[in-house]
Structures are given as C-alpha cells and as structure tokens.
Amino acid sequence: MHKNFNNIDKVCYGPGSFAQLGDIIAPKRTENDKFFVFVVDAYFKGKPLADQIPLQDGDLLEFIDVDPKEPTTAQIDELRDRILANHGLPAGLVGIGGGSIMDIAKAAALMFTTEGPSENYQGLNLIKKPGIYHCGVPTISGTGAECSMTAVLTGPVKKLGLKCEWTVFNQVILDPTLTASVPKNQWFYTGMDTFIHCIESETGIFYNTFSRAYGEQSLKLCKEIFLGEGSGQTPENDEKLMVASLFGGLSLTYSEVGVCHALSYGLSMVLEYKHGYANCIAFNHLEDYYGSAVNDFKEMVAFHNIDLPQNLSANWSEETITAMAEVAYALPHMWTHALGYDWQEKITLEDIKDLYRRL
Ligand code: NAD
Ligand code: ZN
C-alpha cells in the first residue's frame, strides 16, 4: 500500500516572515467563537517576540514551559477543557516554539473538536473529524514536527502520536531569525534529529525516490551546517537548517525512522530524556547499523564541542534497561524498516538490552 498523506496547506518562508502572522490568520478570525489561542514556549515570556504576537481582544496567550518533560496527554486535556469551559471554541490556534510546542498545538487543535481524554486517540486514524485551524511557527529547527502528520504525546502508558490526516498544520511560518537565540547544545541535539531522520530514512526497506529527493537535499544542508569550515550557528546556517528540518521531515514521512529512534523512544519514555538529546545518546553507538554516518556524527560533536555523556548505562538498573528495551521492541514499523519484515529473527529483546548497555 502506498502512503497517501496530507501536506501543510500553506508555507510562508523567509527571514522576518513572522511579521506576516497577523495578516495570515486574519481571514480565519470569523470562525467558531472568533478568538485565537497562541501557545508559546515560555522561553519567550518578556522577550521581544512576545510583543510581536498579533493579539486582539478576546485572544488567549498561553506560555508553556516545555522543560524538562515532553508534552503529555493530560496537558492537552487540561488546556482544551479550561478554554472550552471559560471562552468557547477558538477560531484557531497558533503554536510558537520547538517540537514540543508544535506537538501541543497540533494535538490541542484536534482535541478541541474531539471528546474525551486524548490518551484514547494515541495511534493511527483514531480521530474521526477535523480539528480547528492551526498554524505552526518553529523557533528551533530539526524535529520536522512542522510538517509531520503526528503530534507526539506521552500518555500514562505510551509515548505515541495522535496521527491522522487533520494533524498536519494548515499553515506554517518558517522564519529562521526566530532560531538565533537557541543555545548551542540544544541547537545541535535538535538539529541532529534532522540528520538522523535522513540517515534512518535512507537505511531501510521503505526508502524510495520521493524520500530520497528530500533526504539528499536535507543531508547536504546538514553537512554544510554542522561539518567543518563554514559550519556553526550563523544566520545563513539558520536558514539552511530550517529548510533541512522540513525536508528531513518529508523524507521520513514517506519512508520511516529506524534503530536510533526506537532506542530514543525508550530513553524518553523511561528516563524522560528529550527527543533530540536521546537520539544523540543512541546514535553515537550505532556504527553497526549506520556506519560512516556515525563517524560524521562524532566529527560534528567534536568540532562543535558538544556535551555528550558516555557510560550512562553504568547507572541504569536491569529493570530500567528492560523497561526501555520493551518500549523499543514495541515499535515494529521502525525495526521492519531497519532490518526487514523478518526483524524478529534478527534482533531479540535481549539484543536490544545490549544496545542500551552500550550507551
Ligand atoms: P523543544 O521544543 O522541547 O525545545 C527545546 C528547548 O529549546 C527548550 O528549552 C525550549 O525552551 C528551547 N527553545 C526553543 N526555541 C528557542 C529559541 N528560539 N531560543 C532559545 N531557546 C529555545 O525541542 P525540540 O527538540 O524542537 O522538540 C522536542 C519534542 O518534539 C519532543 O517532545 C518530541 O517528541 C517532539 N518531536 C515531534 C515530532 C513530530 O513529528 N511530531 C518529531 C520529532 C520530535
Ligand atoms: Zn526524530
């Protein structure tokens, strides 16, 4: 079966494009109870960007602290229930922040029109109707959450996305100047999410020409941004990384992620490591699967002097390792992509535990 997915309805790209947000959402303001919700990373509280948000009477501004935890189903339910009870149904929702805020915006937009706890909808096509209009404005590049059809949430039992055709943003505004303030380690961890998406996408059975066209371009940009001369956090590289993130996301949407993401999900679910950081911790030890890309990765870590702890597993109990391996093992689509349909004959739960012991 070939994938048949929605794409973002509209993309506005360019340094300074955030200034157009007010005009872009203006035609949507007549919908539902005629107010907008702006969900913004708490980092921007008191920063100049907060004053540029096109707030009108009746609009709501919600600053959300995305550290240290990834977005939860309980968080989405609380936001929806409180706003519906006190203000009604918003005309639309704008998320301004990183992958965490993108996911909160996408999930909340869906849950405003779907009843019950969001944990009931973690999975594929469990949501049966469109949500409200939603617009994403990334302020850090790498996750591809700006274009993906999933809103990843941690629920009481699993870390899994609300994945359906209406998850995808109606609009994104890609303004690379918004990412200038990202701290270096974070810039690297989240940026590496794109690099790893491209590598995993191309290393598996679901790879195809469509994924390749986006993935190759994204990878080329990643190498310019992170490897050797001219690399680093510059305005020019911020532009490149914003586009690389989008293309990396599109590459993996039409292919799949693999071993690194499976291990990363275990680290996030059990130890609450953030996605990009967890990917870096895992990818560093996956030479057997991703060969020279892991050498490139190590070179990038060294070149940019990135903090990447070693021997973490020395402090993990057997119980922790088993719990993480069970999370990873329960992601068959990733293992199938990486190892083939007979993956269960190639890797066991014990082998996955050994992979965690390398970290
Ligand atoms: P994030 O949104 O969690 O933010 C990381 C840190 O960067 C936070 O401290 C934040 O405050 C800070 N930050 C963001 N923008 C900043 C700026 N301009 N200046 C200074 N600080 C800034 O990070 P992320 O790596 O973008 O997102 C991780 C989340 O994305 C995870 O929850 C993961 O599950 C999710 N994710 C989703 C998808 C998807 O397809 N939906 C894909 C990958 C990851
Ligand atoms: Zn990822």
Coordinates of C-alpha atoms and ligand atoms in Angstrom, one line a residue:
M1 CA 0.0 0.0 0.0
H2 CA 1.5 3.4 -1.0
K3 CA 1.4 6.2 1.5
N4 CA -1.2 8.9 0.7
F5 CA -0.7 11.8 3.1
N6 CA -1.8 15.4 3.6
N7 CA 0.8 18.1 3.4
I8 CA 0.8 21.5 5.0
D9 CA -1.8 23.7 3.3
K10 CA 0.4 26.9 3.2
V11 CA 4.1 27.6 3.9
C12 CA 5.4 31.1 4.4
Y13 CA 9.2 31.1 4.4
G14 CA 11.9 33.7 4.9
P15 CA 13.8 35.8 7.4
G16 CA 11.3 38.2 9.0
S17 CA 8.2 36.3 7.8
F18 CA 6.8 36.2 11.4
A19 CA 5.7 39.8 10.9
Q20 CA 3.0 38.4 8.5
L21 CA 1.3 36.2 11.1
G22 CA -1.4 38.8 11.8
D23 CA -2.4 39.2 8.2
I24 CA -2.2 35.4 7.5
I25 CA -4.6 34.5 10.3
A26 CA -7.0 37.5 9.8
P27 CA -9.4 35.7 7.4
K28 CA -9.8 32.8 9.9
R29 CA -10.9 35.1 12.8
T30 CA -14.6 34.8 11.8
E31 CA -14.7 31.1 12.6
N32 CA -16.3 29.4 15.8
D33 CA -16.2 31.8 18.8
K34 CA -13.9 34.2 16.9
F35 CA -10.9 34.3 19.1
F36 CA -7.4 32.9 18.6
V37 CA -5.2 30.9 21.1
F38 CA -1.4 31.5 20.9
V39 CA 0.5 28.7 22.6
V40 CA 4.0 30.0 23.1
D41 CA 7.2 28.5 24.5
A42 CA 7.7 30.1 28.0
Y43 CA 11.3 31.0 26.9
F44 CA 9.8 33.9 25.0
K45 CA 8.0 35.4 28.0
G46 CA 9.3 39.0 28.3
K47 CA 11.3 38.7 25.1
P48 CA 10.8 40.9 22.1
L49 CA 9.0 38.2 20.1
A50 CA 6.2 38.2 22.7
D51 CA 5.4 41.8 21.8
Q52 CA 5.2 40.9 18.1
I53 CA 2.4 38.4 18.6
P54 CA -0.7 39.8 16.8
L55 CA -3.1 39.6 19.8
Q56 CA -6.6 41.0 19.5
D57 CA -9.3 41.5 22.1
G58 CA -10.5 38.1 23.3
D59 CA -7.4 36.2 22.2
L60 CA -5.6 34.0 24.7
L61 CA -1.9 33.9 25.2
E62 CA -0.7 30.7 26.9
F63 CA 3.0 30.5 27.8
I64 CA 4.0 26.8 28.3
D65 CA 7.2 25.6 29.9
V66 CA 8.4 22.7 27.8
D67 CA 11.3 21.7 30.1
P68 CA 12.1 19.2 31.3
K69 CA 9.2 16.9 30.2
E70 CA 7.9 16.2 26.7
P71 CA 4.2 17.1 26.1
T72 CA 1.6 14.9 27.9
T73 CA -1.9 13.9 27.1
A74 CA -3.0 15.3 30.5
Q75 CA -1.6 18.7 29.5
I76 CA -3.6 18.8 26.3
D77 CA -6.8 17.8 28.0
E78 CA -6.4 20.4 30.7
L79 CA -5.8 23.2 28.1
R80 CA -8.8 22.2 26.0
D81 CA -11.2 21.7 28.9
R82 CA -10.2 25.0 30.5
I83 CA -10.5 27.1 27.3
L84 CA -13.8 25.4 26.2
A85 CA -15.4 26.0 29.6
N86 CA -14.3 29.6 30.0
H87 CA -14.1 31.0 26.5
G88 CA -15.7 28.7 24.0
L89 CA -14.4 27.1 20.7
P90 CA -11.4 29.1 19.3
A91 CA -11.3 30.1 15.6
G92 CA -7.8 28.9 15.5
L93 CA -4.6 28.1 17.4
V94 CA -1.0 29.2 16.7
G95 CA 1.9 27.3 18.2
I96 CA 5.2 29.3 18.5
G97 CA 8.1 27.2 19.8
G98 CA 10.0 24.0 19.1
G99 CA 8.9 20.4 18.5
S100 CA 7.2 20.3 21.9
I101 CA 5.0 23.4 21.2
M102 CA 4.3 22.2 17.6
D103 CA 3.0 18.9 19.0
I104 CA 1.0 20.7 21.7
A105 CA -0.6 22.9 19.0
K106 CA -1.4 20.1 16.7
A107 CA -2.8 17.9 19.4
A108 CA -4.9 20.6 21.0
A109 CA -6.3 21.7 17.6
L110 CA -7.6 18.2 17.1
M111 CA -8.8 17.7 20.7
F112 CA -10.9 20.9 20.6
T113 CA -13.4 19.1 18.4
T114 CA -12.9 15.5 19.7
E115 CA -14.4 14.5 23.1
G116 CA -12.8 12.5 25.8
P117 CA -9.2 12.1 27.0
S118 CA -6.5 12.5 24.4
E119 CA -4.8 9.2 25.5
N120 CA -7.7 7.4 23.9
Y121 CA -6.6 8.7 20.5
Q122 CA -2.8 7.9 20.6
G123 CA -2.4 5.9 17.4
L124 CA -3.3 5.9 13.7
N125 CA -6.5 7.4 12.5
L126 CA -8.4 7.1 15.8
I127 CA -9.6 10.7 15.4
K128 CA -12.6 10.9 13.1
K129 CA -13.1 14.6 12.5
P130 CA -11.1 17.7 11.6
G131 CA -9.8 19.9 14.4
I132 CA -9.7 23.7 14.4
Y133 CA -7.4 25.8 12.1
H134 CA -3.8 25.6 13.3
C135 CA -0.7 27.4 12.4
G136 CA 2.9 26.4 13.4
V137 CA 5.8 28.8 13.9
P138 CA 9.0 26.9 14.7
T139 CA 11.6 28.7 16.8
I140 CA 14.2 25.8 16.8
S141 CA 14.9 23.6 13.8
G142 CA 15.3 19.9 13.5
T143 CA 12.3 17.8 14.5
G144 CA 10.3 18.0 11.3
A145 CA 7.2 18.4 13.6
E146 CA 6.3 21.4 11.5
C147 CA 5.3 19.1 8.6
S148 CA 4.6 15.7 10.1
M149 CA 1.2 14.2 10.5
T150 CA 1.8 13.2 14.1
A151 CA 1.5 15.1 17.4
V152 CA 3.7 13.0 19.7
L153 CA 2.4 12.8 23.3
T154 CA 3.4 10.9 26.4
G155 CA 0.4 9.3 28.0
P156 CA 0.0 7.2 31.1
V157 CA 1.0 4.1 29.2
K158 CA 2.8 5.0 26.0
K159 CA 4.7 7.7 24.0
L160 CA 2.7 7.8 20.8
G161 CA 1.4 10.4 18.4
L162 CA -2.2 11.4 17.6
K163 CA -1.7 10.6 13.9
C164 CA -4.4 11.4 11.4
E165 CA -4.8 13.4 8.2
W166 CA -6.0 16.5 10.2
T167 CA -3.0 16.6 12.4
V168 CA -0.9 18.4 9.8
F169 CA -0.7 22.2 10.1
N170 CA -3.0 24.4 7.9
Q171 CA -0.2 26.9 7.9
V172 CA 3.4 27.2 8.9
I173 CA 5.6 30.3 9.1
L174 CA 9.3 29.5 8.7
D175 CA 11.2 32.5 9.9
P176 CA 14.8 31.4 10.6
T177 CA 15.6 34.6 12.6
L178 CA 13.5 33.2 15.4
T179 CA 16.0 30.4 16.0
A180 CA 19.1 32.7 16.5
S181 CA 18.8 32.5 20.3
V182 CA 18.8 28.7 20.6
P183 CA 21.7 27.6 23.0
K184 CA 24.5 25.7 21.3
N185 CA 24.0 22.2 22.7
Q186 CA 20.2 22.4 22.1
W187 CA 20.9 23.7 18.5
F188 CA 23.0 20.6 18.0
Y189 CA 20.7 18.0 19.6
T190 CA 17.6 19.2 17.8
G191 CA 19.5 19.8 14.6
M192 CA 20.8 16.2 14.7
D193 CA 17.2 15.0 14.7
T194 CA 17.1 16.1 11.1
F195 CA 20.5 14.5 10.3
I196 CA 19.3 11.2 11.9
H197 CA 15.9 11.3 10.2
C198 CA 17.7 11.5 6.8
I199 CA 20.2 8.7 7.7
E200 CA 17.5 6.4 9.1
S201 CA 15.1 7.2 6.2
E202 CA 17.7 6.1 3.6
T203 CA 18.8 3.0 5.6
G204 CA 15.8 0.7 5.3
I205 CA 13.3 -1.1 3.1
F206 CA 10.8 1.7 2.9
Y207 CA 13.2 4.1 1.2
N208 CA 12.0 5.4 -2.1
T209 CA 12.7 8.0 -4.7
F210 CA 10.3 10.5 -3.1
S211 CA 12.1 10.2 0.3
R212 CA 15.4 10.3 -1.4
A213 CA 14.8 13.6 -3.2
Y214 CA 14.0 15.4 0.1
G215 CA 16.5 13.4 2.2
E216 CA 19.5 14.0 0.0
Q217 CA 18.9 17.7 -0.1
S218 CA 18.4 17.8 3.6
L219 CA 21.6 15.8 4.3
K220 CA 23.6 18.1 2.0
L221 CA 22.4 21.1 4.0
C222 CA 23.1 19.3 7.3
K223 CA 26.7 18.7 6.3
E224 CA 27.1 22.4 5.4
I225 CA 25.6 23.4 8.8
F226 CA 27.4 21.0 11.1
L227 CA 30.5 19.7 9.4
G228 CA 33.8 21.6 9.0
E229 CA 34.5 25.0 7.7
G230 CA 31.5 27.4 7.5
S231 CA 29.6 25.3 9.9
G232 CA 28.0 26.7 13.1
Q233 CA 25.2 28.9 14.3
T234 CA 25.1 31.7 11.7
P235 CA 22.1 33.5 10.1
E236 CA 22.9 31.7 6.9
N237 CA 23.0 28.3 8.5
D238 CA 19.8 29.0 10.5
E239 CA 18.1 29.5 7.1
K240 CA 19.5 26.2 5.9
L241 CA 18.6 24.3 9.0
M242 CA 15.0 25.4 8.9
V243 CA 14.6 24.1 5.3
A244 CA 16.7 20.9 6.1
S245 CA 14.3 20.2 9.0
L246 CA 11.2 20.5 6.7
F247 CA 12.8 18.3 4.0
G248 CA 14.1 15.8 6.5
G249 CA 10.6 15.5 7.9
L250 CA 9.1 14.9 4.5
S251 CA 11.8 12.4 3.7
L252 CA 11.0 10.3 6.8
T253 CA 7.2 10.7 6.4
Y254 CA 7.4 8.8 3.1
S255 CA 10.0 6.4 4.5
E256 CA 10.5 5.5 8.2
V257 CA 12.9 6.0 11.1
G258 CA 14.9 3.1 12.4
V259 CA 17.0 1.7 15.2
C260 CA 18.1 5.1 16.7
H261 CA 14.5 6.4 17.1
A262 CA 13.4 3.1 18.6
L263 CA 16.1 3.3 21.2
S264 CA 15.4 7.0 21.7
Y265 CA 11.7 6.4 22.4
G266 CA 12.7 4.0 25.2
L267 CA 15.1 6.7 26.7
S268 CA 12.3 9.3 26.5
M269 CA 9.6 7.2 27.9
V270 CA 11.5 5.7 30.8
L271 CA 14.1 8.3 31.6
E272 CA 12.3 11.4 30.3
Y273 CA 15.3 12.3 28.0
K274 CA 14.3 14.9 25.4
H275 CA 13.9 13.5 21.9
G276 CA 16.9 15.2 20.2
Y277 CA 19.3 14.5 23.1
A278 CA 18.1 10.9 23.4
N279 CA 18.8 10.4 19.6
C280 CA 22.3 11.7 20.0
I281 CA 23.0 9.5 23.0
A282 CA 21.9 6.4 21.0
F283 CA 23.2 7.3 17.5
N284 CA 26.8 7.7 18.9
H285 CA 26.9 3.9 19.4
L286 CA 25.2 2.6 16.3
E287 CA 28.1 2.1 13.9
D288 CA 26.9 -1.4 13.1
Y289 CA 23.7 0.0 11.7
Y290 CA 24.6 3.4 10.3
G291 CA 28.4 3.0 9.5
S292 CA 30.1 6.2 8.2
A293 CA 27.2 8.4 9.2
V294 CA 28.1 7.7 12.9
N295 CA 31.7 8.8 12.1
D296 CA 30.4 12.0 10.6
F297 CA 28.2 12.5 13.7
K298 CA 31.2 12.0 16.0
E299 CA 33.2 14.5 14.0
M300 CA 30.4 17.0 14.3
V301 CA 30.2 16.5 18.1
A302 CA 33.9 17.1 18.5
F303 CA 34.0 20.1 16.1
H304 CA 31.3 21.9 18.0
N305 CA 32.4 20.8 21.4
I306 CA 29.0 19.4 22.3
D307 CA 28.3 17.8 25.7
L308 CA 27.5 14.2 25.1
P309 CA 27.8 12.0 28.2
Q310 CA 29.2 8.5 28.0
N311 CA 28.8 5.3 30.1
L312 CA 25.3 6.3 31.2
S313 CA 24.2 2.7 31.3
A314 CA 26.6 2.1 34.2
N315 CA 24.0 3.8 36.4
W316 CA 20.9 2.0 34.9
S317 CA 19.4 -0.9 36.7
E318 CA 18.5 -4.1 34.9
E319 CA 14.8 -3.1 35.4
T320 CA 15.4 0.3 33.7
I321 CA 17.2 -1.4 30.8
T322 CA 14.4 -3.9 30.4
A323 CA 11.7 -1.3 30.5
M324 CA 13.5 0.8 27.8
A325 CA 14.0 -2.3 25.6
E326 CA 10.3 -3.2 25.9
V327 CA 9.3 0.3 24.7
A328 CA 11.8 0.0 21.8
Y329 CA 10.7 -3.6 20.9
A330 CA 7.1 -2.4 20.7
L331 CA 7.8 -0.2 17.6
P332 CA 7.7 -2.9 14.9
H333 CA 7.4 -0.4 12.0
M334 CA 10.9 1.0 12.9
W335 CA 12.5 -2.4 13.2
T336 CA 10.8 -3.6 10.0
H337 CA 12.2 -0.6 8.1
A338 CA 15.7 -1.0 9.5
L339 CA 16.0 -4.8 9.4
G340 CA 13.3 -6.2 7.2
Y341 CA 9.9 -8.0 7.7
D342 CA 11.8 -10.8 9.4
W343 CA 13.3 -8.4 12.0
Q344 CA 12.2 -10.6 14.9
E345 CA 14.5 -13.3 13.6
K346 CA 17.4 -10.8 13.5
I347 CA 17.0 -9.0 16.8
T348 CA 15.6 -10.1 20.2
L349 CA 14.7 -8.2 23.3
E350 CA 18.0 -9.3 24.8
D351 CA 19.9 -7.8 21.8
I352 CA 18.1 -4.5 22.3
K353 CA 19.0 -4.6 26.0
D354 CA 22.6 -5.0 24.9
L355 CA 22.3 -1.9 22.6
Y356 CA 21.2 0.1 25.7
R357 CA 24.2 -1.3 27.6
R358 CA 26.5 0.4 25.0
L359 CA 25.2 3.9 25.9
Ligands
NAD1 P1 11.7 21.6 22.5 O1 10.5 22.2 21.8 O2 11.4 20.7 23.5 O3 12.6 22.8 23.0 C1 13.9 22.5 23.5 C2 14.5 23.7 24.3 O4 14.8 24.7 23.4 C3 13.5 24.2 25.3 O5 14.2 24.6 26.4 C4 13.0 25.5 24.6 O6 12.5 26.4 25.6 C5 14.2 26.0 23.9 N1 13.9 26.9 22.8 C6 13.1 26.7 21.7 N2 13.2 27.7 20.8 C7 14.1 28.5 21.4 C8 14.7 29.8 20.9 N3 14.4 30.3 19.7 N4 15.6 30.3 21.7 C9 16.0 29.8 22.9 N5 15.5 28.6 23.3 C10 14.6 28.0 22.6 O7 12.7 21.0 21.5 P2 12.6 20.2 20.1 O8 13.8 19.3 20.0 O9 12.3 21.1 19.0 O10 11.3 19.3 20.3 C11 11.3 18.0 21.0 C12 9.9 17.5 21.0 O11 9.5 17.3 19.7 C13 9.7 16.2 21.7 O12 8.6 16.2 22.6 C14 9.5 15.2 20.6 O13 8.7 14.1 21.0 C15 8.8 16.0 19.6 N6 9.0 15.5 18.2 C16 7.9 15.5 17.4 C17 8.0 15.1 16.1 C18 6.8 15.1 15.2 O14 6.9 14.7 14.1 N7 5.7 15.5 15.7 C19 9.2 14.7 15.6 C20 10.3 14.7 16.4 C21 10.2 15.2 17.7
ZN2 ZN 13.1 12.5 15.4

